[in-house]
PDB file of C-alpha atoms in Angstrom:
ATOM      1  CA  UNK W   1      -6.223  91.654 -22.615  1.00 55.00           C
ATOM      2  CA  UNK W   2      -3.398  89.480 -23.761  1.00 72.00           C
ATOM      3  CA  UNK W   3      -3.162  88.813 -27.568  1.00 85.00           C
ATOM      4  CA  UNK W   4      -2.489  85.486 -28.605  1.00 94.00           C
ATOM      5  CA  UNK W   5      -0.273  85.952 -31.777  1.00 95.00           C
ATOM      6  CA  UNK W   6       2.153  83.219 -33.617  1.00 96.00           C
ATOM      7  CA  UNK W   7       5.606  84.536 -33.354  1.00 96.00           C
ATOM      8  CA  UNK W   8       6.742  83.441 -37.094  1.00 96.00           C
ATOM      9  CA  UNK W   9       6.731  80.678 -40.111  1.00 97.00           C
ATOM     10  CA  UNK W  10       8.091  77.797 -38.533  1.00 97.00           C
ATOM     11  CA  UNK W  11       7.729  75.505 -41.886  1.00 98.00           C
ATOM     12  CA  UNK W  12       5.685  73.810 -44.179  1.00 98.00           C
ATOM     13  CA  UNK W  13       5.226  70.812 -45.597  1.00 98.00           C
ATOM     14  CA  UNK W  14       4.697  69.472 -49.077  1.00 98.00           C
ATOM     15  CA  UNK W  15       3.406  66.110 -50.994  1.00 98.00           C
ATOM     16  CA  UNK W  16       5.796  64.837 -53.925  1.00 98.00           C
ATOM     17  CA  UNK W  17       5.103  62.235 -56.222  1.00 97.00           C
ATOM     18  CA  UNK W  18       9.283  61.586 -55.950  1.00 98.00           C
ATOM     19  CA  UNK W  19      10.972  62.599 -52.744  1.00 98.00           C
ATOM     20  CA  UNK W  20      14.226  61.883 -54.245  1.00 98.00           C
ATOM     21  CA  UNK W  21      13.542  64.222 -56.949  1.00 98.00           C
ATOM     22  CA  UNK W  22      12.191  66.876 -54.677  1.00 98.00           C
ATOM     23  CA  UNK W  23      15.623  66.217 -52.606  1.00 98.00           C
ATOM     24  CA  UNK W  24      18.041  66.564 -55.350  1.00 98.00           C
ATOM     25  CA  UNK W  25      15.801  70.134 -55.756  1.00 98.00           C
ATOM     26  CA  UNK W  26      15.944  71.869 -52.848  1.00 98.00           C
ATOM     27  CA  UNK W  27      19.420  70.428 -51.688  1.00 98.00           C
ATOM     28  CA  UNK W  28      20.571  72.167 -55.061  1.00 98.00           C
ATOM     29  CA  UNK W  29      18.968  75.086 -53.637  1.00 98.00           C
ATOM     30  CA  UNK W  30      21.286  74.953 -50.454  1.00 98.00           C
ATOM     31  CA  UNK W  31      19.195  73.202 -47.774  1.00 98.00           C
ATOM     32  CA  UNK W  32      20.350  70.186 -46.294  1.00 98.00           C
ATOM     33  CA  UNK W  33      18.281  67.376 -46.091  1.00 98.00           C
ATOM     34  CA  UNK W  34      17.933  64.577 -43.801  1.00 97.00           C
ATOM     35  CA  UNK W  35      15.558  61.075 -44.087  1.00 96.00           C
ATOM     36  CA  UNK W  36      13.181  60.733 -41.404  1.00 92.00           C
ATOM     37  CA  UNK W  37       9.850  58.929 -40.548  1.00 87.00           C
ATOM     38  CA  UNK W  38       9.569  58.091 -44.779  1.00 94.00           C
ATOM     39  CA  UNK W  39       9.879  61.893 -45.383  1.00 97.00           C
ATOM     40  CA  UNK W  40      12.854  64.580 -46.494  1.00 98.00           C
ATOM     41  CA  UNK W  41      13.174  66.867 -44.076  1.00 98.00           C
ATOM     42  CA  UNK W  42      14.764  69.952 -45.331  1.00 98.00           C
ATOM     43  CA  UNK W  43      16.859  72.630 -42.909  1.00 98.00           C
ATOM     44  CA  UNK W  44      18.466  76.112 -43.631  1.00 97.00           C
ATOM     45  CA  UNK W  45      21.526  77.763 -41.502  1.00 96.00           C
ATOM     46  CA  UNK W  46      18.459  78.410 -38.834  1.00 92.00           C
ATOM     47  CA  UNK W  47      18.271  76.248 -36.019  1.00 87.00           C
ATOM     48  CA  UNK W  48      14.988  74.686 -34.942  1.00 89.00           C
ATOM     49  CA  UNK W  49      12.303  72.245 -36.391  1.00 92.00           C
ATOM     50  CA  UNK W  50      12.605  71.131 -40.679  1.00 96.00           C
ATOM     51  CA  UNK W  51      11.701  74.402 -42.375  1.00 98.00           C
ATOM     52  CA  UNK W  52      10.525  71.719 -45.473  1.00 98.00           C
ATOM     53  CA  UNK W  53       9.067  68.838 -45.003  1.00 98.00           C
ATOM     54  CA  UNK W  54       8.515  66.274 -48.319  1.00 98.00           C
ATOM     55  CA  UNK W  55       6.135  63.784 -47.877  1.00 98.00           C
ATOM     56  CA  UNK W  56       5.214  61.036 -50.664  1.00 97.00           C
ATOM     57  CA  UNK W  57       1.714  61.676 -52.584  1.00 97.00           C
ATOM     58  CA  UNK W  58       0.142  61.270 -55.926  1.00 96.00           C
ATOM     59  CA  UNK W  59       0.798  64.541 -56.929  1.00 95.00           C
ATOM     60  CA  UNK W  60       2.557  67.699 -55.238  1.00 96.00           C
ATOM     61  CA  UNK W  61      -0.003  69.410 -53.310  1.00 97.00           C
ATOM     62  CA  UNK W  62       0.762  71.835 -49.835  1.00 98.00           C
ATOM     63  CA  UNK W  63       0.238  69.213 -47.361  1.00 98.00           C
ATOM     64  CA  UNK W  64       0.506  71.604 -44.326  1.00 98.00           C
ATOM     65  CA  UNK W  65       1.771  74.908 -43.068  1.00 98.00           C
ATOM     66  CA  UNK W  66       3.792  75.572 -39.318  1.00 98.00           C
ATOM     67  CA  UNK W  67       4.339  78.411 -37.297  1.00 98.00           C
ATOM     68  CA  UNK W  68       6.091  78.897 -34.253  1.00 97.00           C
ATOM     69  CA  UNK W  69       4.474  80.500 -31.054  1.00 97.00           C
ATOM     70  CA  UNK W  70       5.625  80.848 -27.682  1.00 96.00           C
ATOM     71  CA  UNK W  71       5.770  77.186 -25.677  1.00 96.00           C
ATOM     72  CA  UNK W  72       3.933  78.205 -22.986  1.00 95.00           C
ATOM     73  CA  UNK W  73       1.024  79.100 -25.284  1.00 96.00           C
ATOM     74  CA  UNK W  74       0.558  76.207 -26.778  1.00 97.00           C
ATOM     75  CA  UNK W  75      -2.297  75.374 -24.249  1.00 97.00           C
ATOM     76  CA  UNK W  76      -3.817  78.658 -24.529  1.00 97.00           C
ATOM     77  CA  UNK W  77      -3.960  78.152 -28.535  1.00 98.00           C
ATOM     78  CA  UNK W  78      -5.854  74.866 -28.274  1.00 98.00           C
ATOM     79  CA  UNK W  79      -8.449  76.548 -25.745  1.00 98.00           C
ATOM     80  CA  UNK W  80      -8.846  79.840 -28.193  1.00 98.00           C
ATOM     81  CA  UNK W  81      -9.186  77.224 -31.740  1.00 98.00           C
ATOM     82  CA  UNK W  82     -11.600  74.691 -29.502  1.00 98.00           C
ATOM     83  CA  UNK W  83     -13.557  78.118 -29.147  1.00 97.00           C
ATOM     84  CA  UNK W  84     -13.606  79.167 -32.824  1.00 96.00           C
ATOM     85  CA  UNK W  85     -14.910  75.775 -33.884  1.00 97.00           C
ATOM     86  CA  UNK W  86     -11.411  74.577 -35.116  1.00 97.00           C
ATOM     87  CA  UNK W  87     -10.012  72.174 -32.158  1.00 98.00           C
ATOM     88  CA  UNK W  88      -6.654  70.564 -32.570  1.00 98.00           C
ATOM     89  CA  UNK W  89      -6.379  66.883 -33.060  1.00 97.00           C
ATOM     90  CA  UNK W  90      -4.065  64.236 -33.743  1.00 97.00           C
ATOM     91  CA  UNK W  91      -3.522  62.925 -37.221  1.00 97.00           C
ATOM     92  CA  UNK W  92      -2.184  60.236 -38.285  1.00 96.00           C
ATOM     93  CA  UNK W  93       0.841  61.715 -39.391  1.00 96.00           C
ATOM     94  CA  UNK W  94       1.195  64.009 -36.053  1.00 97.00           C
ATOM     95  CA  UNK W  95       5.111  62.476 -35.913  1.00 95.00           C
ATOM     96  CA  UNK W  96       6.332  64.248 -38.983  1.00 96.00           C
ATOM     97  CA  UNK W  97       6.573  67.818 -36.472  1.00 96.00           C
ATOM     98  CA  UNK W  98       6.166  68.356 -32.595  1.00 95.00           C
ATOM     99  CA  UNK W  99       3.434  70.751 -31.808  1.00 97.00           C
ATOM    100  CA  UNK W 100      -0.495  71.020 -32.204  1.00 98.00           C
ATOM    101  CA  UNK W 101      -2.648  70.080 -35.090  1.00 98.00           C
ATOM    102  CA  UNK W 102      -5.304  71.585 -36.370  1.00 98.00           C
ATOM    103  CA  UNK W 103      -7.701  72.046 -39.870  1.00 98.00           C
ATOM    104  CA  UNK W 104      -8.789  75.311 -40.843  1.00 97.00           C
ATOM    105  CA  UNK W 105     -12.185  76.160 -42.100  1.00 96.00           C
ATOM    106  CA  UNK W 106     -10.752  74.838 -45.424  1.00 95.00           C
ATOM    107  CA  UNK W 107      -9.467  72.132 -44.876  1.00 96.00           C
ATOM    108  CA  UNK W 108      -5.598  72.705 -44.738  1.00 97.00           C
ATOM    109  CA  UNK W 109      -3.437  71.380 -42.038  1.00 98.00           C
ATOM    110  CA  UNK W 110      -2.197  73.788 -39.978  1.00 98.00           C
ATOM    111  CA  UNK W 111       0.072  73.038 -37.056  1.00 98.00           C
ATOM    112  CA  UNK W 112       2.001  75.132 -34.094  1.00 98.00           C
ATOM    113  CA  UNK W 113       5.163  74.418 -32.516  1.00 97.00           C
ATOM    114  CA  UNK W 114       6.801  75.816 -29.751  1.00 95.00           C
ATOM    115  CA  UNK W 115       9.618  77.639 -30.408  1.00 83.00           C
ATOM    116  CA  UNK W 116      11.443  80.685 -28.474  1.00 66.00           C
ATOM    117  CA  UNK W 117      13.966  81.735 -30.799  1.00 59.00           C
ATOM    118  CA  UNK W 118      13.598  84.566 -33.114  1.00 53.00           C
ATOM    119  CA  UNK W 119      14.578  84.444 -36.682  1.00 51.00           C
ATOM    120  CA  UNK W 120      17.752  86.227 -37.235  1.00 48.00           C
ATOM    121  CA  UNK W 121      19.926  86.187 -40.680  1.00 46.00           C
ATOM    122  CA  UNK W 122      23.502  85.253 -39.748  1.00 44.00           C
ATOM    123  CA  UNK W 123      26.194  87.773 -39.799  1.00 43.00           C
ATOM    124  CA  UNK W 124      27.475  87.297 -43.530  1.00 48.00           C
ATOM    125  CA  UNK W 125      30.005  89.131 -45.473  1.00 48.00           C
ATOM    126  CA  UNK W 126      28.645  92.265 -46.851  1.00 51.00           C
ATOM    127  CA  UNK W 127      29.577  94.095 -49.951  1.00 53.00           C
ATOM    128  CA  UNK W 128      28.464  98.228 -48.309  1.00 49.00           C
ATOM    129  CA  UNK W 129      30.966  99.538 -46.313  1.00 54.00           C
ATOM    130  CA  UNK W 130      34.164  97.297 -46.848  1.00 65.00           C
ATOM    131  CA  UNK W 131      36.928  98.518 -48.104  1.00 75.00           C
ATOM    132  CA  UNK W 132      37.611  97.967 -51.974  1.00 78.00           C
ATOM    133  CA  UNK W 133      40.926  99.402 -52.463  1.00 86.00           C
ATOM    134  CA  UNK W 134      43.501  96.916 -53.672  1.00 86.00           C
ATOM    135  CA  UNK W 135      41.177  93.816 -53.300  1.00 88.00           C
ATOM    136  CA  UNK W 136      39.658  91.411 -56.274  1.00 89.00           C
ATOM    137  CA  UNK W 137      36.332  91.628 -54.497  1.00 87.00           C
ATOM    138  CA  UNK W 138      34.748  89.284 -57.152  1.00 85.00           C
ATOM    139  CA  UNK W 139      37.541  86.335 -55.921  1.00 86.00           C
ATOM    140  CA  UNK W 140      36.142  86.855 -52.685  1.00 85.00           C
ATOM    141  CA  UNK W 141      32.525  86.302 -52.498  1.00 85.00           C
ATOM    142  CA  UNK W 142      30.811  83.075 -51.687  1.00 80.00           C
ATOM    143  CA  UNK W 143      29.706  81.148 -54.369  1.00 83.00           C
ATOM    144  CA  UNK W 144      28.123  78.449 -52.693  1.00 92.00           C
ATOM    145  CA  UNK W 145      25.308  79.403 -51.646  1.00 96.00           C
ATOM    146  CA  UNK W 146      23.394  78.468 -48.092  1.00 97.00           C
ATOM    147  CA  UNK W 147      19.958  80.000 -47.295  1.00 98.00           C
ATOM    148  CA  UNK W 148      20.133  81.473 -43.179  1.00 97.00           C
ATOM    149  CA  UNK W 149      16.696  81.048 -42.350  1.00 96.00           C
ATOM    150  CA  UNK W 150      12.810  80.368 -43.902  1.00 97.00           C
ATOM    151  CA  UNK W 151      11.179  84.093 -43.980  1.00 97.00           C
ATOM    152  CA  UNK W 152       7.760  83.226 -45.830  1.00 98.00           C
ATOM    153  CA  UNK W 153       5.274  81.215 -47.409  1.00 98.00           C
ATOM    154  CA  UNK W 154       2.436  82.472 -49.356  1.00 96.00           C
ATOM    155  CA  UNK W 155      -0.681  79.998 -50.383  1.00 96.00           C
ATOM    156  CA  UNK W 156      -4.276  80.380 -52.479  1.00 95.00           C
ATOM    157  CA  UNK W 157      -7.106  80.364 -50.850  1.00 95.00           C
ATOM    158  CA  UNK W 158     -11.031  80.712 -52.280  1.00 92.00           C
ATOM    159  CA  UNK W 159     -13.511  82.773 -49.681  1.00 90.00           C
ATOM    160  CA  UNK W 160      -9.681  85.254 -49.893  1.00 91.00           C
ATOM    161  CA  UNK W 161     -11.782  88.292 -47.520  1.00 93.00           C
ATOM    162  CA  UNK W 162     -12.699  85.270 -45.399  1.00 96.00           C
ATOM    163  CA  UNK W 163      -9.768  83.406 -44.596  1.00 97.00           C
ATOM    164  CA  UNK W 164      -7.481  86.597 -43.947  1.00 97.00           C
ATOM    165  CA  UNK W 165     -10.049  87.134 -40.930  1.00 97.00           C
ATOM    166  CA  UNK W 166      -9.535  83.632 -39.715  1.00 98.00           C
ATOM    167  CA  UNK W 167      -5.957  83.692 -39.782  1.00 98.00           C
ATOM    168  CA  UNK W 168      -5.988  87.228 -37.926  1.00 97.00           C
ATOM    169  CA  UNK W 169      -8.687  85.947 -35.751  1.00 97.00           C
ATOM    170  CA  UNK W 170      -7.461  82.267 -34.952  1.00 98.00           C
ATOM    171  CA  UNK W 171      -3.554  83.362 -35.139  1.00 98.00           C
ATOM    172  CA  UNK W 172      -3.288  86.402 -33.986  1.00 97.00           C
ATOM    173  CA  UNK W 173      -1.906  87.672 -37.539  1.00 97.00           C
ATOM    174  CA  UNK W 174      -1.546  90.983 -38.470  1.00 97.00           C
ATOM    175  CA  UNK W 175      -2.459  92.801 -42.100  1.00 97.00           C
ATOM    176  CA  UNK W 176       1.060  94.304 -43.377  1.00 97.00           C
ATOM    177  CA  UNK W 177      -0.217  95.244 -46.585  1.00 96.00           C
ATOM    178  CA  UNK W 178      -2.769  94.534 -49.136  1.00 94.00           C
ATOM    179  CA  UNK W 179      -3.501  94.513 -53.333  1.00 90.00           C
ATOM    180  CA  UNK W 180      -6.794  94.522 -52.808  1.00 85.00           C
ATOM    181  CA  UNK W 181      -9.050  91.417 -54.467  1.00 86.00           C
ATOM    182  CA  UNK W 182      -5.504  89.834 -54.615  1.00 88.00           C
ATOM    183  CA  UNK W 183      -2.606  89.128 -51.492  1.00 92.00           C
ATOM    184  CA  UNK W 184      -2.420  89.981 -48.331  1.00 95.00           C
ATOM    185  CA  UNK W 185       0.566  90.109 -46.272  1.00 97.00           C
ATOM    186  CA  UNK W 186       0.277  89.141 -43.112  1.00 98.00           C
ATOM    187  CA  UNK W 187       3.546  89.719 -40.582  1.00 97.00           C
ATOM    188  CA  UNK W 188       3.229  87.882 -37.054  1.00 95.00           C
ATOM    189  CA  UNK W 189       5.483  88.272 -33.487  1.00 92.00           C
ATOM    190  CA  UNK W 190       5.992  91.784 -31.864  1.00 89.00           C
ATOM    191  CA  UNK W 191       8.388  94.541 -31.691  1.00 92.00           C
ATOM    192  CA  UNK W 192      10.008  94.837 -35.659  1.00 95.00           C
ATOM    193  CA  UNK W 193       9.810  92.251 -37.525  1.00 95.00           C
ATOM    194  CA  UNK W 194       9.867  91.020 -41.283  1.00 96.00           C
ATOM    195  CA  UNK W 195       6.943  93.216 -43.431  1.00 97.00           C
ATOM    196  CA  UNK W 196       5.861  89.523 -43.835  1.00 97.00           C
ATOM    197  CA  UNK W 197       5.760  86.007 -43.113  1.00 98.00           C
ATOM    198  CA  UNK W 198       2.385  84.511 -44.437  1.00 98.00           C
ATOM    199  CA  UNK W 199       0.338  85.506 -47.723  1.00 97.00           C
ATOM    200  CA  UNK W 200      -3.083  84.611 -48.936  1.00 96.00           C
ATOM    201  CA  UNK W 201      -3.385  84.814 -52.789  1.00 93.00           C
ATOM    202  CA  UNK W 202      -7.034  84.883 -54.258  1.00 91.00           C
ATOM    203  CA  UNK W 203      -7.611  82.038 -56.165  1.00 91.00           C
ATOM    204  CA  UNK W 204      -9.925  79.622 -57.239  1.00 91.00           C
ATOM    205  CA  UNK W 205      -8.231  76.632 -54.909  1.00 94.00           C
ATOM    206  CA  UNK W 206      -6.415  76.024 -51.850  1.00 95.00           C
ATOM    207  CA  UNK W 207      -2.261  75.697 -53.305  1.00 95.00           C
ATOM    208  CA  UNK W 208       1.160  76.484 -52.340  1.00 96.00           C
ATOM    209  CA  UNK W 209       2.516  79.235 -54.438  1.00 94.00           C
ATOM    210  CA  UNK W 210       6.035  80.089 -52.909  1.00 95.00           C
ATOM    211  CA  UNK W 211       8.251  79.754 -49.918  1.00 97.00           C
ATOM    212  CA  UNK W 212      10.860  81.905 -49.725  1.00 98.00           C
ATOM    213  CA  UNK W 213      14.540  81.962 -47.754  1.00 98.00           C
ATOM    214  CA  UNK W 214      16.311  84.605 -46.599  1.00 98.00           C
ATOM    215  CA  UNK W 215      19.997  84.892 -47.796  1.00 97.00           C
ATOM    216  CA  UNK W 216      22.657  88.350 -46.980  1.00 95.00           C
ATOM    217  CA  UNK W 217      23.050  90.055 -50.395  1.00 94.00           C
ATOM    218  CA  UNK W 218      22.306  90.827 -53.684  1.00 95.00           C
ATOM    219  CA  UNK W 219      25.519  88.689 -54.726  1.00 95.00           C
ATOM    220  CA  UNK W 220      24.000  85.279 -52.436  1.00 96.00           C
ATOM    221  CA  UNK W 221      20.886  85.988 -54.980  1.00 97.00           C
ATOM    222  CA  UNK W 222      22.477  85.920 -57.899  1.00 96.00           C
ATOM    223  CA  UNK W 223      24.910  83.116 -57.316  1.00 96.00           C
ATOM    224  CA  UNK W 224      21.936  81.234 -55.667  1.00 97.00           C
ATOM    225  CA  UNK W 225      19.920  81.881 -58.980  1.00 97.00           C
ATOM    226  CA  UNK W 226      23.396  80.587 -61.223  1.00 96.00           C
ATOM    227  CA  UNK W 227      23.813  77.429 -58.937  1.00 96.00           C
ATOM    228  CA  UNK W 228      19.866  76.139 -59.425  1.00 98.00           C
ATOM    229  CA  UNK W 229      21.236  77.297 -63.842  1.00 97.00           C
ATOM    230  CA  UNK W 230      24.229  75.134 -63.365  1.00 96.00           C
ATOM    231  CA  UNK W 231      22.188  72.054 -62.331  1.00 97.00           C
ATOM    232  CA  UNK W 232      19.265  72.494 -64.974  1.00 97.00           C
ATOM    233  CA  UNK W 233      16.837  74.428 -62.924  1.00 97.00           C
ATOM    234  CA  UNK W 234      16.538  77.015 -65.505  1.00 94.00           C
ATOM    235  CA  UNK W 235      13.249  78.383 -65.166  1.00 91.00           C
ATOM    236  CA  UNK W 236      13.313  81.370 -63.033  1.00 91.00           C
ATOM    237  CA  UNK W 237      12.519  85.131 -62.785  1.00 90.00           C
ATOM    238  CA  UNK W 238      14.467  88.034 -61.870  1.00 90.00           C
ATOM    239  CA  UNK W 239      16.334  89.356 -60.289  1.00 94.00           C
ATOM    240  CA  UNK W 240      14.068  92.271 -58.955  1.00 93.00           C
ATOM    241  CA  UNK W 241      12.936  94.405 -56.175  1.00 94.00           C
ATOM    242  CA  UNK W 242       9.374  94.314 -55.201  1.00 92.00           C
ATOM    243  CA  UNK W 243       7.302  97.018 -54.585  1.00 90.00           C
ATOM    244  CA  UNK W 244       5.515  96.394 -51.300  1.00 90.00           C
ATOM    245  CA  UNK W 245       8.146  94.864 -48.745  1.00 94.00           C
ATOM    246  CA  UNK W 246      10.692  96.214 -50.953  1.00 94.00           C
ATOM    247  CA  UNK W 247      12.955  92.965 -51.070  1.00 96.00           C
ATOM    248  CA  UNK W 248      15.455  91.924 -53.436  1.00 97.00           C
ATOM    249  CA  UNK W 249      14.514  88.410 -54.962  1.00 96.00           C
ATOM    250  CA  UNK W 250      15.258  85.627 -57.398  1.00 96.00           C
ATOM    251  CA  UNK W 251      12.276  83.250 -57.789  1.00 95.00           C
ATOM    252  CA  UNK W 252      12.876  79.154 -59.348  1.00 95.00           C
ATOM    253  CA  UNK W 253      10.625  77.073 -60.812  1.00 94.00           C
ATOM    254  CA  UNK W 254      10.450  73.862 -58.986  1.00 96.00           C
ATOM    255  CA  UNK W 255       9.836  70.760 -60.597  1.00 96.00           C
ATOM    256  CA  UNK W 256       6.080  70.445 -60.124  1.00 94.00           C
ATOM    257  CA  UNK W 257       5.555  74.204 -60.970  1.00 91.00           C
ATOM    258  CA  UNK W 258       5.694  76.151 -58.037  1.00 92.00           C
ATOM    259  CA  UNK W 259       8.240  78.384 -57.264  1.00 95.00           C
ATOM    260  CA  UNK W 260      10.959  78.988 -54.380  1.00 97.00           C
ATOM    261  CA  UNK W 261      12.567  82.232 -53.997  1.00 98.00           C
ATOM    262  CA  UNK W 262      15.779  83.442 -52.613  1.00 98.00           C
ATOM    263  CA  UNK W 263      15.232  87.137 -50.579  1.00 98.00           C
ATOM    264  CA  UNK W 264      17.240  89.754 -48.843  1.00 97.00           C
ATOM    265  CA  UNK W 265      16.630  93.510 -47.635  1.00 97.00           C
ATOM    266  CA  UNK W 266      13.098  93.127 -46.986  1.00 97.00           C
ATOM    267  CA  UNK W 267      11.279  96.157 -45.191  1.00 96.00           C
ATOM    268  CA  UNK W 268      11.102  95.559 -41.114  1.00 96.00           C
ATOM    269  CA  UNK W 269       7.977  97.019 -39.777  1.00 96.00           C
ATOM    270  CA  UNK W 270       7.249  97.486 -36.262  1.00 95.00           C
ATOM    271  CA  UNK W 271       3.639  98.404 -33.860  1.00 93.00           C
ATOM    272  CA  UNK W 272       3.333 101.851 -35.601  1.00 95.00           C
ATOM    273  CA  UNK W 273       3.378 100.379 -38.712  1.00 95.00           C
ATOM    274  CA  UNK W 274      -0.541 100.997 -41.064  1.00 95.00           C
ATOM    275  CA  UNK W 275      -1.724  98.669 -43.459  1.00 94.00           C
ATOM    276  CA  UNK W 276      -2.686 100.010 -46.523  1.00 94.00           C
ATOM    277  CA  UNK W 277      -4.601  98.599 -49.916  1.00 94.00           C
ATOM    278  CA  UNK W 278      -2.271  98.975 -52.928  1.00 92.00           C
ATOM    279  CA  UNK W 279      -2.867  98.878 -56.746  1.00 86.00           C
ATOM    280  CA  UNK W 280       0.433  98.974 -57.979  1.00 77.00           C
ATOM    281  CA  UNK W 281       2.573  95.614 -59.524  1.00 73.00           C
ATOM    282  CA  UNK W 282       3.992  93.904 -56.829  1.00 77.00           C
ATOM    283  CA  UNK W 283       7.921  94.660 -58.386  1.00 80.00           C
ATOM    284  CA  UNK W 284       9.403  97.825 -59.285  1.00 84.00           C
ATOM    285  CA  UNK W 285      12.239  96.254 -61.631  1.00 87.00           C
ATOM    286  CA  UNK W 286      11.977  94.590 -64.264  1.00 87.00           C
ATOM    287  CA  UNK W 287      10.639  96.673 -66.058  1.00 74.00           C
ATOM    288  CA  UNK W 288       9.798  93.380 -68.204  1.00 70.00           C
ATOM    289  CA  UNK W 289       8.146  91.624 -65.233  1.00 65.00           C
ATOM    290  CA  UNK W 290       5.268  88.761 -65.976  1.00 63.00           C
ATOM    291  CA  UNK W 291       2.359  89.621 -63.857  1.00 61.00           C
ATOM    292  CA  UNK W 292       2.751  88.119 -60.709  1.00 61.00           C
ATOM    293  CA  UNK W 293      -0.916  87.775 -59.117  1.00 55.00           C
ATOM    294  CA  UNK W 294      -1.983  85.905 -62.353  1.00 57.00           C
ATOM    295  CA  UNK W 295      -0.567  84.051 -65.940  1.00 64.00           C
ATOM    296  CA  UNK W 296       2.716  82.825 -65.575  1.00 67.00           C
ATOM    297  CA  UNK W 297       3.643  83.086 -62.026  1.00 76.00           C
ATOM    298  CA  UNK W 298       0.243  82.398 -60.447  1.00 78.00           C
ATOM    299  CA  UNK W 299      -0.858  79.211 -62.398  1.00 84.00           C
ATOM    300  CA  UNK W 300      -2.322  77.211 -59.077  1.00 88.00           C
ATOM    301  CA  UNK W 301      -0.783  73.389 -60.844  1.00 87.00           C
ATOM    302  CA  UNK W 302      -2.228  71.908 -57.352  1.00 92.00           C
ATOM    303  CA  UNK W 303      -5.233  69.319 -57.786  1.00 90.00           C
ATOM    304  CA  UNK W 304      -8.289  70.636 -56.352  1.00 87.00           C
TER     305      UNK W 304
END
């Protein structure tokens, strides 16, 4: 029987008291932005759909979360949901991003776009391998820095055992790994693939914690972490590796509290791959790390 599965994060969208603040943010980050329909929509190198989309609210709260699946299962989708009790609708804001719309058990907007092409990260200059006789390699690399692509998103949830089953059941989403009582990774599409694209942190609220943006190296993180210092975005953490998906990242403080991360050499997985439950931190340097499930990075700032 035929698996209906979403094929990756398409976007997500977010409520900002000030989208011009939230522009001059995540333009600084190296998205481009565009006005449309009263909103900031926000794209990497990628092609396809706004990655970000800002719309004005009282306070910043995750307004919704999109993920691409296969066009010509779009229909199938809205069968499957009107079967699980969560049937697509229309809202009122249904312009903001083509697709189907839809409220989880929670409450959170979730909607599905169709959308055939595959995330893939640019071919970028690369440090391994080239030669490095006779060259100023550090008058060569690019300091302006561009994110390729969205790679993941990860949110709270309460009911945490309960909504990972809904998203595997409704979406077709597939446990990467686990800390257990705390995230779950969840990696979507076939064949290899990022370790991740979704997460569900436990938590007392629904919230956005982090998206994250894949860029080519080690050097794109750390002159993407000294362009955010240059313009006064100077709240960040890392660089590091984590532990489970193994991926180089720099993480920045947005301006409501929230964070955005630039990432690179994440683990691919593929159909062989086994889900485990973990215990250990989710980073394996720093060794001066705040703890990332809780405290400083996991404050939930969203209102209830």
């Amino acid at each position: 029987m035929h698996t209906l599965r979403i094929q990756h994060l398409a976007g997500y969208g977010l409520e900002v008291p000030d989208l011009t603040v939230g522009e001059n943010f995540y333009t600084t980050y190296g998205l481009r932005s565009e006005r449309k329909l009263d909103t900031v929509q926000l794209h990497s190198q990628q092609s396809g759909p706004a990655e970000i989309v800002l719309m004005q609210g009282a306070q910043k709260r995750l307004h919704h979360v999109s993920f691409a699946v296969l066009p010509h299962e779009l229909e199938q989708f809205a069968e499957h949901l009107r079967a699980l009790g969560t049937p697509t609708t229309t809202p009122a804001f249904a312009a903001v991003r083509d697709g189907l719309w839809f409220q989880d058990p929670w409450g959170t907007w979730i909607n599905l776009v169709g959308h055939t092409a595959t995330p893939a990260a640019p071919v970028g200059p690369t440090v391994t391998g080239s030669p490095r006789t006779d060259r100023h390699l550090w008058k060569e690399l690019p300091r302006q820095i561009r994110p390729n692509r969205l790679g993941h998103l990860l949110m709270y949830t309460p009911d945490w055992e309960k909504a990972e089953a809904y998203f595997c059941k409704a979406l077709g989403f597939r446990v990467s790994d686990r800390v257990a009582g705390k995230v779950s990774f969840m990696s979507g599409g076939q064949g290899v693939r990022d370790h991740h694209c979704f997460g569900l942190i436990n938590g007392t609220h629904r919230g956005f914690q982090h998206g994250s943006f894949h860029v080519n190296t080690i050097d794109d993180i750390g002159f993407g972490a000294l362009q955010m210092h240059q313009a006064g975005y100077k709240e960040g953490f890392g660089p590091g590796r984590h532990a489970l998906a193994s991926n180089l990242f720099y993480y920045v403080r947005d301006p409501w509290g929230s964070w955005i991360e630039y990432y690179a050499d994440m683990d691919k997985i593929s159909e062989d791959w086994q889900a485990k439950d973990w215990s250990e931190l989710p980073y394996i340097w720093p060794a001066w790390a705040p703890e990332f499930w809780s405290k400083e990075m996991n404050a939930n700032l969203e209102p209830r």
